[in-house]
Coordinates of N, CA and C in Angstrom, one line a residue:
Chain A
D1 N 4.8 23.2 99.3 CA 5.6 22.7 98.2 C 6.8 22.1 98.8
A2 N 7.2 20.9 98.4 CA 8.3 20.2 98.9 C 9.6 20.6 98.3
G3 N 9.6 21.5 97.3 CA 10.8 22.0 96.7 C 11.3 21.0 95.7
V4 N 12.5 21.2 95.2 CA 13.1 20.3 94.3 C 13.7 19.1 95.0
I5 N 13.3 17.9 94.6 CA 13.7 16.7 95.3 C 14.7 15.9 94.5
Q6 N 15.8 15.7 95.1 CA 16.9 14.9 94.5 C 17.1 13.6 95.2
S7 N 17.4 12.5 94.5 CA 17.8 11.3 95.1 C 18.8 10.6 94.3
P8 N 19.7 9.8 94.9 CA 19.9 9.7 96.4 C 20.6 10.9 96.9
R9 N 20.7 11.1 98.2 CA 21.5 12.2 98.8 C 22.9 11.9 98.7
H10 N 23.3 10.6 98.9 CA 24.7 10.2 98.8 C 24.8 8.9 98.0
E11 N 25.8 8.9 97.2 CA 26.0 7.7 96.3 C 27.5 7.4 96.3
V12 N 27.9 6.2 96.7 CA 29.3 5.7 96.6 C 29.3 4.5 95.6
T13 N 30.1 4.6 94.7 CA 30.1 3.6 93.6 C 31.6 3.3 93.2
E14 N 31.8 2.2 92.6 CA 33.1 1.8 92.1 C 33.3 2.3 90.7
M15 N 34.5 2.6 90.4 CA 34.9 3.1 89.1 C 34.4 2.1 88.0
G16 N 33.8 2.6 87.0 CA 33.3 1.7 85.9 C 31.8 1.4 86.0
Q17 N 31.2 1.7 87.2 CA 29.8 1.4 87.4 C 28.9 2.5 86.8
E18 N 27.7 2.2 86.5 CA 26.7 3.2 86.0 C 26.1 3.9 87.3
V19 N 25.9 5.2 87.2 CA 25.3 5.9 88.2 C 24.1 6.7 87.6
T20 N 23.0 6.7 88.3 CA 21.9 7.5 87.9 C 21.4 8.4 89.0
L21 N 21.4 9.7 88.8 CA 20.9 10.6 89.7 C 19.5 11.1 89.3
R22 N 18.6 11.4 90.2 CA 17.2 11.6 89.9 C 16.8 13.0 90.5
C23 N 15.8 13.6 89.8 CA 15.4 14.9 90.2 C 13.9 15.1 89.9
K24 N 13.2 15.6 90.9 CA 11.8 16.0 90.7 C 11.7 17.5 90.9
P25 N 11.4 18.2 89.8 CA 11.4 19.7 89.9 C 10.1 20.1 90.6
I26 N 10.0 21.4 90.9 CA 8.8 22.0 91.5 C 7.7 22.0 90.4
S27 N 6.5 21.6 90.8 CA 5.4 21.6 89.9 C 5.1 23.0 89.3
G28 N 5.0 23.1 88.0 CA 4.8 24.4 87.3 C 6.0 25.1 86.8
H29 N 7.2 24.6 87.3 CA 8.4 25.2 86.8 C 8.7 24.6 85.4
N30 N 9.0 25.4 84.5 CA 9.2 24.9 83.1 C 10.7 24.7 82.7
S31 N 11.6 25.1 83.6 CA 13.0 24.9 83.2 C 13.7 24.1 84.3
L32 N 14.6 23.2 83.9 CA 15.3 22.4 84.8 C 16.8 22.4 84.5
F33 N 17.6 22.4 85.5 CA 19.0 22.6 85.3 C 19.8 21.5 86.1
W34 N 20.9 21.0 85.6 CA 21.8 20.1 86.3 C 23.1 20.9 86.4
Y35 N 23.6 21.0 87.7 CA 24.9 21.6 88.0 C 25.7 20.6 88.7
R36 N 27.0 20.8 88.6 CA 28.0 20.0 89.3 C 28.9 21.0 90.1
Q37 N 29.1 20.7 91.4 CA 29.9 21.6 92.3 C 31.1 20.8 92.8
T38 N 32.3 21.4 92.6 CA 33.5 20.9 93.1 C 34.3 22.0 93.7
M39 N 35.3 21.8 94.5 CA 36.1 22.8 95.1 C 36.9 23.5 94.0
M40 N 37.4 22.7 93.1 CA 38.3 23.3 92.0 C 37.5 24.1 91.0
R41 N 36.3 23.7 90.6 CA 35.7 24.3 89.5 C 34.4 25.0 89.9
G42 N 34.0 25.0 91.2 CA 32.8 25.7 91.6 C 31.6 25.1 91.0
L43 N 30.6 25.9 90.7 CA 29.3 25.5 90.2 C 29.4 25.5 88.7
E44 N 29.2 24.4 88.1 CA 29.3 24.3 86.6 C 27.9 23.8 86.1
L45 N 27.4 24.5 85.1 CA 26.1 24.1 84.4 C 26.5 22.9 83.5
L46 N 25.8 21.8 83.7 CA 26.0 20.7 82.8 C 25.0 20.7 81.6
I47 N 23.7 20.9 81.9 CA 22.7 20.8 80.9 C 21.4 21.5 81.4
Y48 N 20.6 22.1 80.5 CA 19.3 22.5 81.0 C 18.2 22.3 80.0
F49 N 17.0 22.1 80.5 CA 15.9 21.8 79.8 C 14.8 22.9 79.9
N50 N 14.1 23.1 78.8 CA 13.0 24.0 78.9 C 11.8 23.3 78.3
N51 N 10.7 23.2 79.1 CA 9.5 22.4 78.7 C 9.9 21.0 78.3
N52 N 10.8 20.4 79.0 CA 11.3 19.0 78.8 C 12.2 18.8 77.7
V53 N 12.5 19.8 77.0 CA 13.4 19.7 75.8 C 14.8 20.2 76.2
P54 N 15.9 19.4 75.9 CA 17.2 19.9 76.2 C 17.6 21.1 75.3
I55 N 18.0 22.2 76.0 CA 18.3 23.4 75.3 C 19.8 23.6 75.1
D56 N 20.6 23.3 76.1 CA 22.0 23.5 76.0 C 22.7 22.4 76.8
D57 N 23.5 21.6 76.2 CA 24.2 20.5 76.9 C 25.7 20.7 76.7
S58 N 26.1 21.9 76.4 CA 27.5 22.2 76.1 C 28.4 22.0 77.4
G59 N 27.8 22.0 78.5 CA 28.6 21.8 79.7 C 28.8 20.3 80.1
M60 N 28.1 19.4 79.4 CA 28.3 18.0 79.7 C 29.7 17.6 79.4
P61 N 30.5 17.1 80.4 CA 31.9 16.9 80.2 C 32.3 16.0 79.1
E62 N 31.6 14.8 79.0 CA 32.0 13.8 77.9 C 30.8 13.0 77.6
D63 N 31.0 12.1 76.7 CA 29.9 11.2 76.3 C 29.5 10.3 77.4
R64 N 30.2 10.2 78.4 CA 29.9 9.3 79.5 C 28.7 9.9 80.3
F65 N 28.4 11.2 80.1 CA 27.3 11.8 80.8 C 26.1 11.9 79.8
S66 N 24.9 11.6 80.4 CA 23.7 11.8 79.6 C 22.6 12.3 80.5
A67 N 21.6 13.0 80.0 CA 20.5 13.5 80.8 C 19.2 13.4 80.0
K68 N 18.2 13.1 80.8 CA 16.8 13.0 80.1 C 15.8 13.6 81.0
M69 N 14.7 14.1 80.3 CA 13.6 14.6 81.0 C 12.4 14.1 80.3
P70 N 11.9 12.9 80.7 CA 10.8 12.3 80.0 C 9.5 13.0 80.2
N71 N 9.3 13.7 81.3 CA 8.1 14.4 81.5 C 8.4 15.6 82.4
A72 N 7.4 16.4 82.7 CA 7.6 17.7 83.4 C 8.0 17.5 84.9
S73 N 7.8 16.3 85.4 CA 8.0 16.1 86.8 C 9.2 15.1 87.1
F74 N 10.1 14.9 86.1 CA 11.2 13.9 86.4 C 12.3 14.1 85.4
S75 N 13.5 14.1 86.0 CA 14.7 14.1 85.1 C 15.8 13.2 85.7
T76 N 16.6 12.7 84.9 CA 17.8 11.9 85.3 C 19.1 12.3 84.7
L77 N 20.1 12.2 85.5 CA 21.5 12.4 85.0 C 22.2 11.1 85.2
K78 N 22.7 10.6 84.1 CA 23.4 9.3 84.1 C 24.9 9.4 83.8
I79 N 25.7 8.7 84.5 CA 27.1 8.6 84.2 C 27.5 7.2 84.0
Q80 N 28.0 6.9 82.8 CA 28.3 5.5 82.5 C 29.5 5.4 81.5
P81 N 30.6 4.9 81.8 CA 31.0 4.4 83.1 C 31.5 5.5 84.0
S82 N 31.4 5.4 85.3 CA 31.8 6.4 86.2 C 33.3 6.4 86.5
E83 N 33.9 7.5 86.7 CA 35.4 7.6 87.0 C 35.6 8.4 88.3
P84 N 36.7 8.2 89.0 CA 36.9 9.0 90.3 C 36.8 10.5 90.1
R85 N 37.2 11.0 88.9 CA 37.1 12.5 88.7 C 35.7 13.0 88.6
D86 N 34.7 12.1 88.5 CA 33.3 12.5 88.5 C 32.8 12.8 89.9
S87 N 33.6 12.5 90.9 CA 33.2 12.7 92.3 C 32.9 14.2 92.5
A88 N 31.8 14.5 93.0 CA 31.3 15.9 93.2 C 29.9 15.9 93.8
V89 N 29.4 17.1 94.1 CA 28.0 17.2 94.4 C 27.2 17.7 93.2
Y90 N 26.2 17.0 92.9 CA 25.4 17.3 91.7 C 24.1 17.9 92.1
F91 N 23.8 19.1 91.6 CA 22.6 19.8 92.0 C 21.6 19.8 90.8
C92 N 20.4 19.6 91.1 CA 19.3 19.9 90.2 C 18.6 21.2 90.6
A93 N 18.2 22.0 89.7 CA 17.4 23.2 90.0 C 16.3 23.4 89.0
S94 N 15.2 24.0 89.5 CA 14.2 24.3 88.5 C 13.8 25.8 88.7
S95 N 13.1 26.3 87.6 CA 12.7 27.7 87.7 C 11.5 27.9 86.8
P96 N 10.6 28.8 87.2 CA 9.6 29.3 86.3 C 10.2 30.3 85.3
L97 N 9.4 30.8 84.4 CA 9.9 31.7 83.4 C 10.5 33.0 83.9
D98 N 9.9 33.5 85.0 CA 10.2 34.8 85.4 C 10.8 35.0 86.8
Y99 N 11.5 34.0 87.3 CA 12.1 34.1 88.6 C 13.4 33.2 88.6
G100 N 14.1 33.3 89.7 CA 15.4 32.6 89.8 C 15.2 31.1 90.1
Y101 N 16.3 30.4 90.1 CA 16.3 29.0 90.4 C 15.9 28.7 91.8
T102 N 15.4 27.4 92.0 CA 15.3 26.8 93.3 C 16.1 25.5 93.2
F103 N 17.1 25.4 94.0 CA 18.0 24.2 94.0 C 17.5 23.1 94.9
G104 N 17.8 21.9 94.5 CA 17.6 20.8 95.4 C 18.7 20.7 96.4
S105 N 18.7 19.7 97.2 CA 19.7 19.5 98.3 C 21.0 18.9 97.8
G106 N 20.9 18.4 96.5 CA 22.1 17.8 95.9 C 22.3 16.3 96.2
T107 N 23.1 15.7 95.3 CA 23.6 14.3 95.5 C 25.1 14.3 95.6
R108 N 25.6 13.9 96.7 CA 27.1 13.8 96.8 C 27.5 12.4 96.2
L109 N 28.2 12.5 95.1 CA 28.7 11.3 94.5 C 30.2 11.1 94.8
T110 N 30.5 9.9 95.2 CA 31.9 9.5 95.4 C 32.1 8.2 94.5
V111 N 33.1 8.3 93.7 CA 33.5 7.2 92.8 C 34.9 6.7 93.3
V112 N 34.9 5.5 93.7 CA 36.2 4.9 94.3 C 36.8 3.9 93.3
Chain B
G1 N 31.6 33.6 75.9 CA 30.5 33.5 76.9 C 30.7 34.3 78.1
E2 N 29.7 34.3 79.0 CA 29.8 35.1 80.2 C 30.8 34.6 81.1
N3 N 31.5 35.5 81.8 CA 32.4 35.2 82.9 C 32.2 36.1 84.1
V4 N 32.0 35.4 85.2 CA 31.7 36.2 86.4 C 32.9 36.0 87.4
E5 N 33.4 37.1 87.9 CA 34.5 37.1 88.9 C 33.9 37.6 90.2
Q6 N 34.3 37.0 91.3 CA 33.8 37.3 92.6 C 34.9 37.5 93.6
H7 N 34.8 38.5 94.5 CA 35.8 38.8 95.5 C 35.1 39.4 96.7
P8 N 35.7 39.1 97.9 CA 36.8 38.3 98.2 C 36.4 36.8 98.2
S9 N 37.4 35.9 98.3 CA 37.0 34.5 98.4 C 36.6 34.1 99.8
T10 N 37.2 34.8 100.8 CA 36.8 34.7 102.2 C 36.7 36.0 102.8
L11 N 35.8 36.1 103.8 CA 35.5 37.4 104.5 C 35.1 37.1 105.9
S12 N 35.9 37.6 106.8 CA 35.6 37.5 108.3 C 35.2 38.8 108.9
V13 N 34.1 38.8 109.6 CA 33.6 40.1 110.2 C 33.2 39.7 111.6
Q14 N 33.0 40.8 112.4 CA 32.5 40.7 113.7 C 31.0 40.9 113.7
E15 N 30.3 40.2 114.5 CA 28.8 40.3 114.6 C 28.5 41.8 114.7
G16 N 27.5 42.3 113.9 CA 27.1 43.6 113.9 C 27.7 44.5 112.8
D17 N 28.9 44.0 112.3 CA 29.6 44.8 111.2 C 28.8 44.5 109.9
S18 N 29.2 45.3 108.9 CA 28.7 45.1 107.6 C 29.6 44.3 106.7
A19 N 29.1 43.6 105.7 CA 29.9 42.8 104.8 C 29.5 43.2 103.4
V20 N 30.5 43.3 102.5 CA 30.3 43.6 101.1 C 31.0 42.6 100.3
I21 N 30.3 42.0 99.3 CA 30.9 41.1 98.4 C 30.7 41.6 97.0
K22 N 31.7 41.6 96.1 CA 31.7 42.2 94.8 C 31.8 41.2 93.7
C23 N 31.1 41.5 92.6 CA 31.2 40.6 91.4 C 31.3 41.5 90.2
T24 N 32.1 41.0 89.2 CA 32.1 41.7 87.9 C 31.7 40.7 86.8
Y25 N 31.1 41.1 85.8 CA 30.7 40.3 84.7 C 31.3 40.8 83.4
S26 N 31.3 39.9 82.4 CA 32.0 40.3 81.1 C 31.0 40.6 80.0
D27 N 29.8 40.0 80.0 CA 28.9 40.2 78.9 C 27.9 41.4 79.2
S28 N 28.1 42.4 78.4 CA 27.2 43.6 78.6 C 25.8 43.3 78.3
A29 N 25.5 42.2 77.7 CA 24.1 41.8 77.5 C 23.4 41.2 78.7
S30 N 24.2 40.8 79.7 CA 23.6 40.2 80.9 C 22.6 41.2 81.5
N31 N 21.5 40.6 82.0 CA 20.4 41.4 82.4 C 19.7 40.9 83.7
Y32 N 20.3 39.9 84.3 CA 19.7 39.3 85.5 C 20.8 38.9 86.5
F33 N 20.8 39.3 87.7 CA 21.9 39.1 88.6 C 21.4 38.7 90.0
P34 N 21.3 37.4 90.2 CA 20.9 36.9 91.6 C 22.0 36.6 92.5
W35 N 21.7 36.6 93.8 CA 22.7 36.1 94.8 C 22.1 35.0 95.5
Y36 N 23.0 34.0 95.8 CA 22.6 32.8 96.5 C 23.4 32.6 97.7
K37 N 22.8 32.0 98.7 CA 23.5 31.6 100.0 C 23.5 30.1 100.1
Q38 N 24.7 29.6 100.4 CA 24.7 28.1 100.5 C 25.3 27.8 101.9
E39 N 24.5 27.1 102.7 CA 24.9 26.6 104.0 C 25.4 25.2 103.8
L40 N 26.2 24.7 104.8 CA 26.9 23.5 104.7 C 25.9 22.3 104.5
G41 N 26.1 21.5 103.5 CA 25.3 20.4 103.2 C 24.0 20.7 102.5
K42 N 23.8 21.9 102.1 CA 22.5 22.3 101.4 C 22.8 22.8 100.0
G43 N 21.7 22.9 99.3 CA 21.8 23.6 98.0 C 21.8 25.1 98.1
P44 N 22.3 25.8 97.1 CA 22.3 27.3 97.2 C 20.8 27.8 97.2
Q45 N 20.6 28.8 98.0 CA 19.3 29.4 98.2 C 19.3 30.8 97.7
L46 N 18.3 31.2 96.8 CA 18.2 32.6 96.3 C 17.8 33.5 97.5
I47 N 18.6 34.6 97.7 CA 18.4 35.5 98.7 C 17.9 36.9 98.2
I48 N 18.4 37.3 97.1 CA 18.0 38.5 96.5 C 18.5 38.5 95.0
D49 N 17.8 39.3 94.2 CA 18.2 39.4 92.8 C 17.9 40.8 92.3
I50 N 18.5 41.1 91.2 CA 18.3 42.5 90.6 C 18.3 42.3 89.1
R51 N 17.6 43.2 88.4 CA 17.5 43.1 87.0 C 18.1 44.4 86.4
S52 N 18.5 44.4 85.2 CA 19.4 45.4 84.7 C 18.7 46.8 84.6
N53 N 17.4 46.8 84.7 CA 16.8 48.2 84.7 C 16.6 48.8 86.1
V54 N 17.3 48.2 87.1 CA 17.2 48.7 88.4 C 18.7 48.8 89.0
G55 N 18.9 49.9 89.7 CA 20.3 50.2 90.2 C 20.5 49.6 91.6
E56 N 19.5 49.5 92.4 CA 19.6 49.0 93.8 C 18.3 48.4 94.2
K57 N 18.5 47.4 95.1 CA 17.3 46.7 95.7 C 17.7 46.3 97.1
K58 N 16.7 46.5 98.0 CA 16.9 46.2 99.4 C 15.9 45.2 99.9
D59 N 16.3 44.4 100.8 CA 15.4 43.5 101.5 C 15.9 43.3 102.9
Q60 N 15.3 44.1 103.8 CA 15.7 44.0 105.2 C 17.2 44.3 105.4
R61 N 18.0 43.4 105.8 CA 19.4 43.7 106.1 C 20.3 43.5 104.8
I62 N 19.8 43.0 103.7 CA 20.6 42.8 102.6 C 20.2 43.7 101.4
A63 N 21.2 44.1 100.6 CA 20.9 45.0 99.5 C 21.9 44.6 98.4
V64 N 21.4 44.8 97.2 CA 22.3 44.6 96.0 C 22.3 45.9 95.2
T65 N 23.5 46.2 94.7 CA 23.7 47.4 93.8 C 24.2 46.9 92.5
L66 N 23.9 47.6 91.4 CA 24.3 47.2 90.1 C 24.8 48.4 89.4
N67 N 26.0 48.3 88.8 CA 26.6 49.4 88.0 C 26.8 48.8 86.6
K68 N 25.9 49.1 85.7 CA 25.9 48.5 84.3 C 27.1 49.0 83.5
T69 N 27.4 50.3 83.7 CA 28.5 50.9 83.0 C 29.8 50.1 83.3
A70 N 30.1 49.9 84.6 CA 31.3 49.3 85.0 C 31.2 47.7 85.0
K71 N 30.0 47.2 84.8 CA 29.7 45.8 84.8 C 30.1 45.2 86.1
H72 N 29.6 45.8 87.2 CA 29.8 45.1 88.4 C 28.6 45.3 89.3
F73 N 28.4 44.3 90.2 CA 27.3 44.4 91.2 C 27.8 43.8 92.5
S74 N 27.2 44.3 93.6 CA 27.6 44.0 94.9 C 26.5 43.6 95.8
L75 N 26.9 42.8 96.8 CA 25.9 42.4 97.9 C 26.4 43.0 99.2
H76 N 25.4 43.7 99.8 CA 25.7 44.3 101.1 C 24.9 43.7 102.2
I77 N 25.5 43.3 103.3 CA 24.8 42.7 104.4 C 25.1 43.6 105.6
T78 N 24.1 44.2 106.2 CA 24.3 45.1 107.4 C 23.9 44.3 108.6
E79 N 24.5 44.8 109.7 CA 24.2 44.2 111.1 C 24.3 42.7 111.0
T80 N 25.5 42.2 110.6 CA 25.7 40.8 110.4 C 25.4 40.0 111.7
Q81 N 25.0 38.8 111.5 CA 24.7 37.9 112.6 C 25.4 36.5 112.3
P82 N 25.7 35.7 113.4 CA 26.4 34.5 113.1 C 25.7 33.6 112.1
E83 N 24.3 33.7 112.1 CA 23.6 32.8 111.1 C 23.8 33.3 109.7
D84 N 24.4 34.4 109.5 CA 24.7 34.8 108.1 C 26.0 34.1 107.6
S85 N 26.7 33.4 108.4 CA 27.9 32.6 108.0 C 27.5 31.6 107.0
A86 N 28.1 31.6 105.8 CA 27.7 30.7 104.7 C 28.6 31.0 103.6
V87 N 28.5 30.3 102.5 CA 29.1 30.7 101.2 C 28.1 31.4 100.3
Y88 N 28.5 32.6 99.8 CA 27.6 33.4 99.0 C 28.1 33.4 97.5
F89 N 27.2 33.2 96.6 CA 27.5 33.1 95.2 C 26.7 34.2 94.5
C90 N 27.4 34.9 93.6 CA 26.7 35.8 92.7 C 26.6 35.1 91.3
A91 N 25.7 35.5 90.5 CA 25.5 34.9 89.2 C 25.0 36.0 88.2
A92 N 25.1 35.6 86.9 CA 24.6 36.5 85.9 C 24.0 35.7 84.8
S93 N 23.1 36.3 84.1 CA 22.4 35.6 83.0 C 22.2 36.7 81.9
N94 N 22.4 36.3 80.6 CA 22.1 37.1 79.5 C 20.9 36.6 78.7
S95 N 20.2 35.6 79.3 CA 19.1 35.0 78.5 C 17.9 34.9 79.4
G96 N 17.4 36.1 79.8 CA 16.3 36.1 80.7 C 16.8 35.6 82.1
F97 N 16.1 34.6 82.5 CA 16.4 34.0 83.8 C 17.0 32.6 83.6
Q98 N 17.5 32.3 82.5 CA 18.0 31.0 82.2 C 19.5 31.0 82.3
K99 N 20.1 29.8 82.3 CA 21.5 29.6 82.2 C 22.4 30.6 83.0
L100 N 22.3 30.5 84.3 CA 23.1 31.4 85.1 C 24.5 30.9 85.1
V101 N 25.4 31.9 85.1 CA 26.9 31.7 85.2 C 27.2 32.2 86.6
F102 N 27.8 31.3 87.4 CA 28.1 31.6 88.8 C 29.5 32.1 89.0
G103 N 29.7 33.0 90.0 CA 31.0 33.3 90.5 C 31.5 32.2 91.4
T104 N 32.7 32.4 91.8 CA 33.4 31.3 92.5 C 33.1 31.2 94.0
G105 N 32.3 32.1 94.5 CA 31.8 32.0 95.9 C 32.7 32.8 96.9
T106 N 32.0 33.3 97.9 CA 32.7 34.0 99.1 C 32.3 33.3 100.4
R107 N 33.2 32.8 101.1 CA 32.9 32.2 102.4 C 32.9 33.3 103.4
L108 N 31.7 33.6 104.0 CA 31.6 34.7 105.0 C 31.5 34.0 106.4
L109 N 32.3 34.5 107.3 CA 32.3 34.0 108.6 C 32.0 35.2 109.6
V110 N 31.0 35.1 110.3 CA 30.6 36.1 111.3 C 30.8 35.6 112.7
S111 N 31.8 36.3 113.3 CA 32.1 35.9 114.7 C 31.3 36.6 115.7
P112 N 30.9 35.9 116.8 CA 30.1 36.5 117.8 C 30.9 37.5 118.6

């Protein structure tokens, strides 16, 4: 198994641009999570899906952030428009019903 | 909601010593407590977990203990090795294995 696959690994963009982060969860895992990691705030849960349905998006910071999971093997996190304070490492994780998360390697986003 | 506190924030030990990291949680309904290890440039990796019906769990050099009455749990690493150097995160969940709330992390440095 290739694990949770995230792309791109690094993204540098200018303020105001749209950014799309992608995630392929482990096959058979029915839950998918998007986390953001910063030095100041640690690991923050943004949103999670169960069986492709968004369950809790209370961690999404503002309307500029949106996430979709059109099928069991793909999810996106979009930021539009991006701002410098969005700079962070964004992690996707997936899990089956009865075990802990498996994290991807993350996308390091820098907004200049 | 759940709040997880983790101490210490940094821990330096000599190779061969033991290391202990402690976490407290606020929600008495929490029932799942995993520990993650994060190496530089990588996503967090699950190393051990414990459920609320168990007081202690061991896996080779690592062990986790849980005190439900006091609402705290600890990670114990014995015979530390330089490759144990990383950031360790505790987490708690009150919804099965979903929606983990993470502690702020402990940077462990093992000196040869």
